[in-house]
Amino acid sequence: MARAIWTGVITFGLVSVPVGLYTAVENHTVHFHQLQRGTADRIRNRRVNERTGKEVRSEDIVKGYEAAEGEYVVVEPDELDEIAPGRSRTIDISDFVDLDDIEPVYFDRTYYIAPRGKDHAKVYGLLREALAEVGKAGIATFVMRGKQYLTALRADDKVLVLQTLHWADEVRDPDQELPELPSGHAGKGKERDMAVQLIDALDAPWEPAKYHDTYQEKVRELVRAKAEGQEIEAAEEAPQATNVVDLMEVLQGSLDRARGSKGKGKGEGKGDGEGRGEGEGEGSTAPKKSTAKKSTAKKAPAKAAARASAPSRAQGGGKRELQQLSKAELYQRATDQGVEGRSKMSRDDLIDALAGSGRRRGRSTETGKRAKSAA
């Protein structure tokens, strides 16, 4: 069972609900210890006084702000707590904004929020359901571990999700920071058209479970092989930059390969959407901008993957039943039924297509029974 890393209250208007904050993701990076070369001796980091070279206990360390060279203003931990009384335990919602209005670059870390006890579940559930209905995020600030955070509080399937945001002055302006950005329209009309066709050929539904951290897998394989005295093949070198003169030829080759992969996926019995998702090989691309926002702001990655990979509970179904499903579940059901053009459909389009498919199948079955009885 996860433990809360922060406890406090969420306030909106005059309503408040005690909550706990939980990390939503876990790190799978392979961690190494530092050793002295040629030995098994561990290297330790120590806090030492740079003037005396002696080690200093953690309780004897304070914060110091350098006001002038060699002159410091000393601040005690208690003094930092005193200037934010109460605020360190309060997530105070000041505004509600549309999720799509928050640019993806502002999102930082994701946390789950849960009520602290059954007595507070009703108010917690009310806030979650209200946010889900209007599709908005509550913007709030709070203090945790000596730092103030700007956050967006949004509703997921059964839980409230808190995402920390970067402050506006932390987000760099690409026009000012990055060199050699193209000015005006880049490429000819024909080149742009082919690039758009390539993107369309690689279009696929967002299925996070399909992607893996292959580098970490290779790191683990390296450690295993070295432990067994084996050698590991070096990775392939990065591809050379595309020559502008060969751009059309490279685009056409990429497009042919993408279409071939999609056709191969269909030939193996997969539907339109699945063929692109499973057969595109190295051509996987990130979601479009609008999709990136929604996936960041409206779904918890683990739950979305579970829903997308779960088998459909039933085929077809009435509109009321279908409206209870997520878009990933609707898409999976449409894939199972072979609904054409499903990769281009919105959630409402998928509901209409599946409802119509169910009615047609029902009428077809009934007609077959009548014909059989008549015979």
Short mmCIF file of C-alpha atoms in Angstrom, two decimals:
data_model
loop_
_atom_site.label_atom_id
_atom_site.label_comp_id
_atom_site.label_asym_id
_atom_site.label_seq_id
_atom_site.Cartn_x
_atom_site.Cartn_y
_atom_site.Cartn_z
CA MET A 1 0.00 0.00 0.00
CA ALA A 2 1.37 3.40 -1.01
CA ARG A 3 2.12 5.99 1.68
CA ALA A 4 1.18 9.66 1.38
CA ILE A 5 4.15 11.94 0.78
CA TRP A 6 2.12 15.02 1.81
CA THR A 7 -1.12 15.56 3.70
CA GLY A 8 -3.33 18.64 3.83
CA VAL A 9 -6.64 19.97 2.53
CA ILE A 10 -8.04 20.98 -0.85
CA THR A 11 -10.16 24.13 -0.71
CA PHE A 12 -12.49 25.49 -3.40
CA GLY A 13 -14.74 28.32 -2.33
CA LEU A 14 -15.72 27.61 1.28
CA VAL A 15 -15.51 23.83 0.78
CA SER A 16 -12.50 21.92 2.07
CA VAL A 17 -11.59 18.22 2.05
CA PRO A 18 -8.63 16.59 3.86
CA VAL A 19 -6.47 14.64 1.39
CA GLY A 20 -3.20 12.78 0.98
CA LEU A 21 -0.78 13.12 -1.96
CA TYR A 22 0.70 9.97 -3.54
CA THR A 23 3.27 9.50 -6.30
CA ALA A 24 1.61 8.30 -9.50
CA VAL A 25 4.65 6.81 -11.26
CA GLU A 26 7.73 4.79 -10.33
CA ASN A 27 11.24 4.92 -11.74
CA HIS A 28 12.59 1.83 -13.51
CA THR A 29 16.11 3.20 -14.15
CA VAL A 30 18.98 0.81 -13.40
CA HIS A 31 20.98 2.28 -10.48
CA PHE A 32 24.72 1.82 -9.98
CA HIS A 33 26.99 2.33 -6.98
CA GLN A 34 30.23 4.30 -7.33
CA LEU A 35 33.38 2.21 -6.89
CA GLN A 36 37.08 2.98 -7.03
CA ARG A 37 38.44 1.55 -10.28
CA GLY A 38 40.19 -1.80 -9.78
CA THR A 39 38.56 -2.42 -6.39
CA ALA A 40 35.18 -3.22 -4.87
CA ASP A 41 35.48 -0.22 -2.54
CA ARG A 42 32.36 1.95 -2.39
CA ILE A 43 32.68 5.72 -2.80
CA ARG A 44 30.75 7.76 -0.22
CA ASN A 45 29.69 11.38 -0.40
CA ARG A 46 30.39 13.36 2.76
CA ARG A 47 29.43 16.87 3.86
CA VAL A 48 32.62 18.60 4.84
CA ASN A 49 33.59 22.09 5.89
CA GLU A 50 35.61 23.40 2.93
CA ARG A 51 37.86 25.48 5.25
CA THR A 52 38.66 22.84 7.89
CA GLY A 53 38.05 19.68 5.84
CA LYS A 54 36.10 18.18 8.76
CA GLU A 55 32.77 16.39 8.30
CA VAL A 56 29.66 18.29 9.46
CA ARG A 57 26.55 16.70 10.96
CA SER A 58 23.29 17.31 9.07
CA GLU A 59 21.69 18.99 12.11
CA ASP A 60 24.50 21.58 12.09
CA ILE A 61 23.85 22.61 8.48
CA VAL A 62 21.78 25.73 7.76
CA LYS A 63 20.87 27.55 4.55
CA GLY A 64 22.83 30.64 3.55
CA TYR A 65 22.06 33.21 0.84
CA GLU A 66 25.14 34.96 -0.54
CA ALA A 67 24.30 38.68 -0.31
CA ALA A 68 27.83 39.75 -1.25
CA GLU A 69 31.06 37.89 -1.94
CA GLY A 70 31.85 35.91 1.19
CA GLU A 71 28.89 37.40 3.10
CA TYR A 72 25.84 35.24 3.78
CA VAL A 73 22.38 35.75 5.21
CA VAL A 74 21.70 32.63 7.31
CA VAL A 75 18.15 31.21 7.27
CA GLU A 76 16.99 28.49 9.66
CA PRO A 77 14.50 25.78 8.52
CA ASP A 78 11.97 26.95 11.11
CA GLU A 79 12.06 30.48 9.70
CA LEU A 80 11.08 29.19 6.26
CA ASP A 81 8.11 27.34 7.78
CA GLU A 82 6.99 30.46 9.67
CA ILE A 83 6.57 32.58 6.52
CA ALA A 84 4.08 30.09 5.05
CA PRO A 85 1.77 29.24 8.00
CA GLY A 86 -1.11 27.01 6.90
CA ARG A 87 -0.24 27.31 3.21
CA SER A 88 2.10 24.33 3.48
CA ARG A 89 -0.97 22.21 4.26
CA THR A 90 -3.47 23.74 1.83
CA ILE A 91 -4.12 23.26 -1.90
CA ASP A 92 -6.21 26.38 -2.50
CA ILE A 93 -7.98 26.34 -5.89
CA SER A 94 -8.19 29.86 -7.27
CA ASP A 95 -9.34 29.25 -10.87
CA PHE A 96 -10.83 26.57 -13.11
CA VAL A 97 -9.46 26.44 -16.66
CA ASP A 98 -9.99 24.30 -19.76
CA LEU A 99 -7.51 21.43 -19.83
CA ASP A 100 -6.76 21.97 -23.52
CA ASP A 101 -5.64 25.54 -22.78
CA ILE A 102 -2.63 24.28 -20.77
CA GLU A 103 0.33 23.75 -23.11
CA PRO A 104 2.09 20.38 -22.56
CA VAL A 105 5.41 22.12 -21.85
CA TYR A 106 3.97 23.37 -18.54
CA PHE A 107 3.29 19.88 -17.12
CA ASP A 108 5.90 18.46 -14.74
CA ARG A 109 5.11 15.62 -12.28
CA THR A 110 1.93 13.64 -11.67
CA TYR A 111 0.45 12.68 -8.30
CA TYR A 112 -2.71 10.93 -7.15
CA ILE A 113 -4.85 12.52 -4.47
CA ALA A 114 -7.06 10.48 -2.14
CA PRO A 115 -9.40 11.46 0.72
CA ARG A 116 -8.07 10.99 4.25
CA GLY A 117 -10.75 8.71 5.60
CA LYS A 118 -14.24 7.60 4.61
CA ASP A 119 -15.80 10.64 6.31
CA HIS A 120 -14.37 12.87 3.57
CA ALA A 121 -15.11 10.60 0.59
CA LYS A 122 -18.41 12.32 -0.30
CA VAL A 123 -16.93 15.83 -0.66
CA TYR A 124 -13.92 14.35 -2.49
CA GLY A 125 -16.22 12.46 -4.89
CA LEU A 126 -18.33 15.57 -5.47
CA LEU A 127 -15.27 17.57 -6.57
CA ARG A 128 -14.04 14.76 -8.82
CA GLU A 129 -17.42 14.30 -10.52
CA ALA A 130 -17.90 18.05 -11.01
CA LEU A 131 -14.44 18.41 -12.61
CA ALA A 132 -15.09 15.40 -14.85
CA GLU A 133 -18.42 16.81 -16.02
CA VAL A 134 -17.09 20.25 -17.00
CA GLY A 135 -13.72 18.98 -18.31
CA LYS A 136 -11.76 21.62 -16.44
CA ALA A 137 -8.74 21.68 -14.14
CA GLY A 138 -8.51 23.51 -10.84
CA ILE A 139 -5.41 25.73 -10.69
CA ALA A 140 -3.88 25.95 -7.23
CA THR A 141 -0.62 26.49 -5.37
CA PHE A 142 0.75 24.65 -2.34
CA VAL A 143 4.01 24.23 -0.45
CA MET A 144 5.78 20.86 -0.10
CA ARG A 145 9.27 20.23 1.26
CA GLY A 146 10.19 23.90 1.32
CA LYS A 147 9.09 24.66 -2.24
CA GLN A 148 5.92 26.21 -3.62
CA TYR A 149 4.27 24.50 -6.59
CA LEU A 150 1.80 25.64 -9.21
CA THR A 151 -0.58 22.76 -9.90
CA ALA A 152 -3.49 21.59 -12.03
CA LEU A 153 -6.06 19.41 -10.28
CA ARG A 154 -8.10 17.28 -12.70
CA ALA A 155 -10.48 14.34 -12.62
CA ASP A 156 -9.50 10.89 -13.84
CA ASP A 157 -11.57 7.71 -13.94
CA LYS A 158 -11.97 7.24 -10.16
CA VAL A 159 -9.41 9.56 -8.67
CA LEU A 160 -8.31 13.18 -8.53
CA VAL A 161 -4.95 13.77 -10.18
CA LEU A 162 -2.62 16.62 -9.25
CA GLN A 163 -0.03 17.66 -11.81
CA THR A 164 2.66 20.14 -10.89
CA LEU A 165 3.23 22.86 -13.47
CA HIS A 166 6.24 24.94 -14.38
CA TRP A 167 5.94 28.63 -13.58
CA ALA A 168 5.64 30.93 -16.59
CA ASP A 169 9.12 32.39 -16.08
CA GLU A 170 10.61 28.87 -16.08
CA VAL A 171 9.40 28.08 -19.61
CA ARG A 172 11.87 29.33 -22.20
CA ASP A 173 10.86 31.19 -25.34
CA PRO A 174 12.17 29.05 -28.26
CA ASP A 175 12.52 32.09 -30.53
CA GLN A 176 14.96 33.66 -28.09
CA GLU A 177 16.76 30.54 -26.88
CA LEU A 178 17.16 28.35 -29.95
CA PRO A 179 19.40 29.06 -32.95
CA GLU A 180 18.66 28.31 -36.59
CA LEU A 181 14.88 27.93 -36.38
CA PRO A 182 13.29 28.01 -39.86
CA SER A 183 11.65 31.27 -40.82
CA GLY A 184 8.46 31.26 -42.87
CA HIS A 185 7.29 28.10 -44.67
CA ALA A 186 9.82 25.28 -44.91
CA GLY A 187 9.88 23.01 -47.95
CA LYS A 188 7.89 23.02 -51.14
CA GLY A 189 4.19 22.27 -51.35
CA LYS A 190 4.82 18.78 -52.72
CA GLU A 191 7.30 17.98 -49.94
CA ARG A 192 4.84 19.17 -47.30
CA ASP A 193 2.05 17.09 -48.83
CA MET A 194 4.23 13.98 -48.74
CA ALA A 195 5.28 14.67 -45.14
CA VAL A 196 1.59 14.94 -44.19
CA GLN A 197 0.89 11.64 -45.98
CA LEU A 198 3.72 9.99 -44.04
CA ILE A 199 2.31 11.23 -40.73
CA ASP A 200 -1.15 9.99 -41.73
CA ALA A 201 0.28 6.58 -42.70
CA LEU A 202 1.86 6.26 -39.24
CA ASP A 203 -1.28 7.45 -37.41
CA ALA A 204 -2.25 5.13 -34.55
CA PRO A 205 -4.28 5.17 -31.34
CA TRP A 206 -2.39 6.02 -28.15
CA GLU A 207 -1.45 2.71 -26.48
CA PRO A 208 1.23 3.43 -23.83
CA ALA A 209 1.80 -0.27 -23.05
CA LYS A 210 3.13 -0.71 -26.61
CA TYR A 211 6.26 1.36 -25.91
CA HIS A 212 9.25 0.12 -23.87
CA ASP A 213 12.43 1.65 -22.50
CA THR A 214 14.79 -0.37 -24.70
CA TYR A 215 17.88 1.38 -23.33
CA GLN A 216 17.23 0.19 -19.77
CA GLU A 217 16.62 -3.31 -21.13
CA LYS A 218 20.03 -3.17 -22.84
CA VAL A 219 21.68 -1.91 -19.64
CA ARG A 220 20.29 -4.91 -17.73
CA GLU A 221 21.45 -7.20 -20.54
CA LEU A 222 24.92 -5.63 -20.38
CA VAL A 223 25.13 -6.24 -16.61
CA ARG A 224 23.94 -9.85 -17.02
CA ALA A 225 26.37 -10.55 -19.87
CA LYS A 226 29.37 -9.07 -18.05
CA ALA A 227 28.50 -11.12 -14.96
CA GLU A 228 28.59 -14.23 -17.15
CA GLY A 229 31.75 -13.20 -19.00
CA GLN A 230 29.99 -12.60 -22.31
CA GLU A 231 30.39 -9.74 -24.78
CA ILE A 232 27.67 -7.35 -25.95
CA GLU A 233 27.41 -6.04 -29.49
CA ALA A 234 27.71 -2.29 -29.83
CA ALA A 235 24.59 -0.36 -30.81
CA GLU A 236 24.16 0.87 -34.36
CA GLU A 237 25.40 4.37 -35.08
CA ALA A 238 22.91 7.20 -35.40
CA PRO A 239 21.67 7.78 -38.97
CA GLN A 240 23.20 10.56 -41.03
CA ALA A 241 21.27 13.82 -41.46
CA THR A 242 19.00 13.85 -44.52
CA ASN A 243 20.44 15.78 -47.45
CA VAL A 244 18.01 18.44 -48.66
CA VAL A 245 18.70 17.35 -52.26
CA ASP A 246 17.50 13.81 -51.44
CA LEU A 247 14.51 14.91 -49.35
CA MET A 248 11.78 13.88 -51.83
CA GLU A 249 13.40 10.48 -52.37
CA VAL A 250 13.73 9.87 -48.61
CA LEU A 251 10.13 10.94 -47.98
CA GLN A 252 8.85 8.64 -50.72
CA GLY A 253 10.88 5.70 -49.35
CA SER A 254 9.58 6.35 -45.83
CA LEU A 255 6.00 6.54 -47.12
CA ASP A 256 6.34 3.28 -49.06
CA ARG A 257 7.76 1.50 -46.01
CA ALA A 258 5.01 2.85 -43.73
CA ARG A 259 2.27 1.77 -46.16
CA GLY A 260 3.91 -1.60 -46.57
CA SER A 261 4.01 -2.12 -42.81
CA LYS A 262 0.35 -1.15 -42.55
CA GLY A 263 -0.56 -3.55 -45.34
CA LYS A 264 1.40 -6.34 -43.66
CA GLY A 265 -0.51 -5.73 -40.45
CA LYS A 266 -3.82 -6.04 -42.30
CA GLY A 267 -2.63 -9.15 -44.10
CA GLU A 268 -2.04 -10.85 -40.76
CA GLY A 269 -5.68 -10.42 -39.86
CA LYS A 270 -5.43 -7.15 -37.98
CA GLY A 271 -7.82 -4.29 -38.44
CA ASP A 272 -7.14 -0.81 -39.77
CA GLY A 273 -6.01 0.71 -36.47
CA GLU A 274 -4.18 -2.33 -35.14
CA GLY A 275 -2.21 -2.76 -38.33
CA ARG A 276 -0.67 0.65 -37.86
CA GLY A 277 -0.09 0.18 -34.14
CA GLU A 278 1.57 -3.25 -34.34
CA GLY A 279 3.18 -3.21 -37.77
CA GLU A 280 4.83 0.18 -37.96
CA GLY A 281 8.15 -1.01 -36.50
CA GLU A 282 10.59 1.87 -36.17
CA GLY A 283 8.08 4.38 -37.48
CA SER A 284 6.19 4.97 -34.21
CA THR A 285 5.46 8.65 -33.68
CA ALA A 286 4.29 10.75 -30.77
CA PRO A 287 0.62 11.81 -30.64
CA LYS A 288 -0.50 15.05 -32.27
CA LYS A 289 -0.46 18.17 -30.12
CA SER A 290 -4.12 18.01 -29.15
CA THR A 291 -3.82 14.31 -28.34
CA ALA A 292 -0.74 14.96 -26.23
CA LYS A 293 -2.66 17.44 -24.12
CA LYS A 294 -5.54 15.08 -23.53
CA SER A 295 -3.34 12.13 -22.75
CA THR A 296 -1.37 14.23 -20.28
CA ALA A 297 -4.32 15.89 -18.71
CA LYS A 298 -7.17 13.41 -18.91
CA LYS A 299 -5.81 9.90 -18.42
CA ALA A 300 -3.60 8.17 -15.89
CA PRO A 301 -1.15 6.26 -18.13
CA ALA A 302 -1.39 2.93 -16.31
CA LYS A 303 -5.19 2.92 -16.35
CA ALA A 304 -5.40 3.95 -19.98
CA ALA A 305 -3.07 1.10 -20.93
CA ALA A 306 -5.11 -1.38 -18.92
CA ARG A 307 -8.34 -0.25 -20.53
CA ALA A 308 -6.84 -0.32 -24.01
CA SER A 309 -5.44 -3.84 -23.59
CA ALA A 310 -8.45 -5.33 -21.82
CA PRO A 311 -10.80 -7.50 -23.93
CA SER A 312 -14.14 -5.94 -24.71
CA ARG A 313 -16.90 -7.09 -22.36
CA ALA A 314 -19.46 -7.48 -25.10
CA GLN A 315 -19.85 -6.82 -28.78
CA GLY A 316 -22.00 -3.93 -29.96
CA GLY A 317 -24.26 -2.71 -27.18
CA GLY A 318 -26.82 0.02 -26.70
CA LYS A 319 -25.88 3.67 -26.64
CA ARG A 320 -26.39 3.94 -22.90
CA GLU A 321 -23.93 1.12 -22.25
CA LEU A 322 -21.45 2.45 -24.81
CA GLN A 323 -21.47 5.93 -23.29
CA GLN A 324 -20.04 4.45 -20.08
CA LEU A 325 -16.89 3.29 -21.90
CA SER A 326 -13.68 5.23 -22.46
CA LYS A 327 -12.52 6.05 -25.98
CA ALA A 328 -9.82 3.35 -25.71
CA GLU A 329 -12.46 0.72 -24.84
CA LEU A 330 -14.70 1.94 -27.66
CA TYR A 331 -11.81 1.76 -30.11
CA GLN A 332 -10.95 -1.80 -28.99
CA ARG A 333 -14.56 -2.85 -29.47
CA ALA A 334 -14.64 -1.19 -32.90
CA THR A 335 -11.43 -3.08 -33.79
CA ASP A 336 -12.98 -6.39 -32.73
CA GLN A 337 -15.98 -5.69 -34.98
CA GLY A 338 -13.92 -4.42 -37.92
CA VAL A 339 -15.60 -1.00 -38.02
CA GLU A 340 -14.11 0.80 -41.01
CA GLY A 341 -12.50 4.22 -40.56
CA ARG A 342 -12.41 3.88 -36.78
CA SER A 343 -8.95 5.46 -36.46
CA LYS A 344 -10.40 8.78 -37.68
CA MET A 345 -13.48 8.71 -35.43
CA SER A 346 -14.13 10.81 -32.36
CA ARG A 347 -15.58 9.20 -29.23
CA ASP A 348 -19.14 10.13 -30.28
CA ASP A 349 -18.54 8.74 -33.78
CA LEU A 350 -17.36 5.45 -32.29
CA ILE A 351 -20.48 5.24 -30.11
CA ASP A 352 -22.76 5.85 -33.11
CA ALA A 353 -20.88 3.34 -35.28
CA LEU A 354 -20.94 0.63 -32.60
CA ALA A 355 -24.61 1.23 -31.78
CA GLY A 356 -25.49 1.02 -35.48
CA SER A 357 -23.38 -2.13 -35.85
CA GLY A 358 -25.20 -3.73 -32.95
CA ARG A 359 -28.61 -2.90 -34.45
CA ARG A 360 -27.61 -4.25 -37.86
CA ARG A 361 -26.29 -7.45 -36.33
CA GLY A 362 -29.46 -7.84 -34.29
CA ARG A 363 -31.69 -7.40 -37.35
CA SER A 364 -29.51 -9.77 -39.35
CA THR A 365 -29.74 -12.46 -36.66
CA GLU A 366 -33.51 -12.03 -36.35
CA THR A 367 -33.95 -12.25 -40.13
CA GLY A 368 -31.87 -15.41 -40.23
CA LYS A 369 -34.03 -17.01 -37.51
CA ARG A 370 -37.21 -16.17 -39.43
CA ALA A 371 -35.80 -17.59 -42.64
CA LYS A 372 -34.77 -20.76 -40.85
CA SER A 373 -38.20 -21.22 -39.25
CA ALA A 374 -39.91 -20.58 -42.59
CA ALA A 375 -37.78 -23.24 -44.23
#
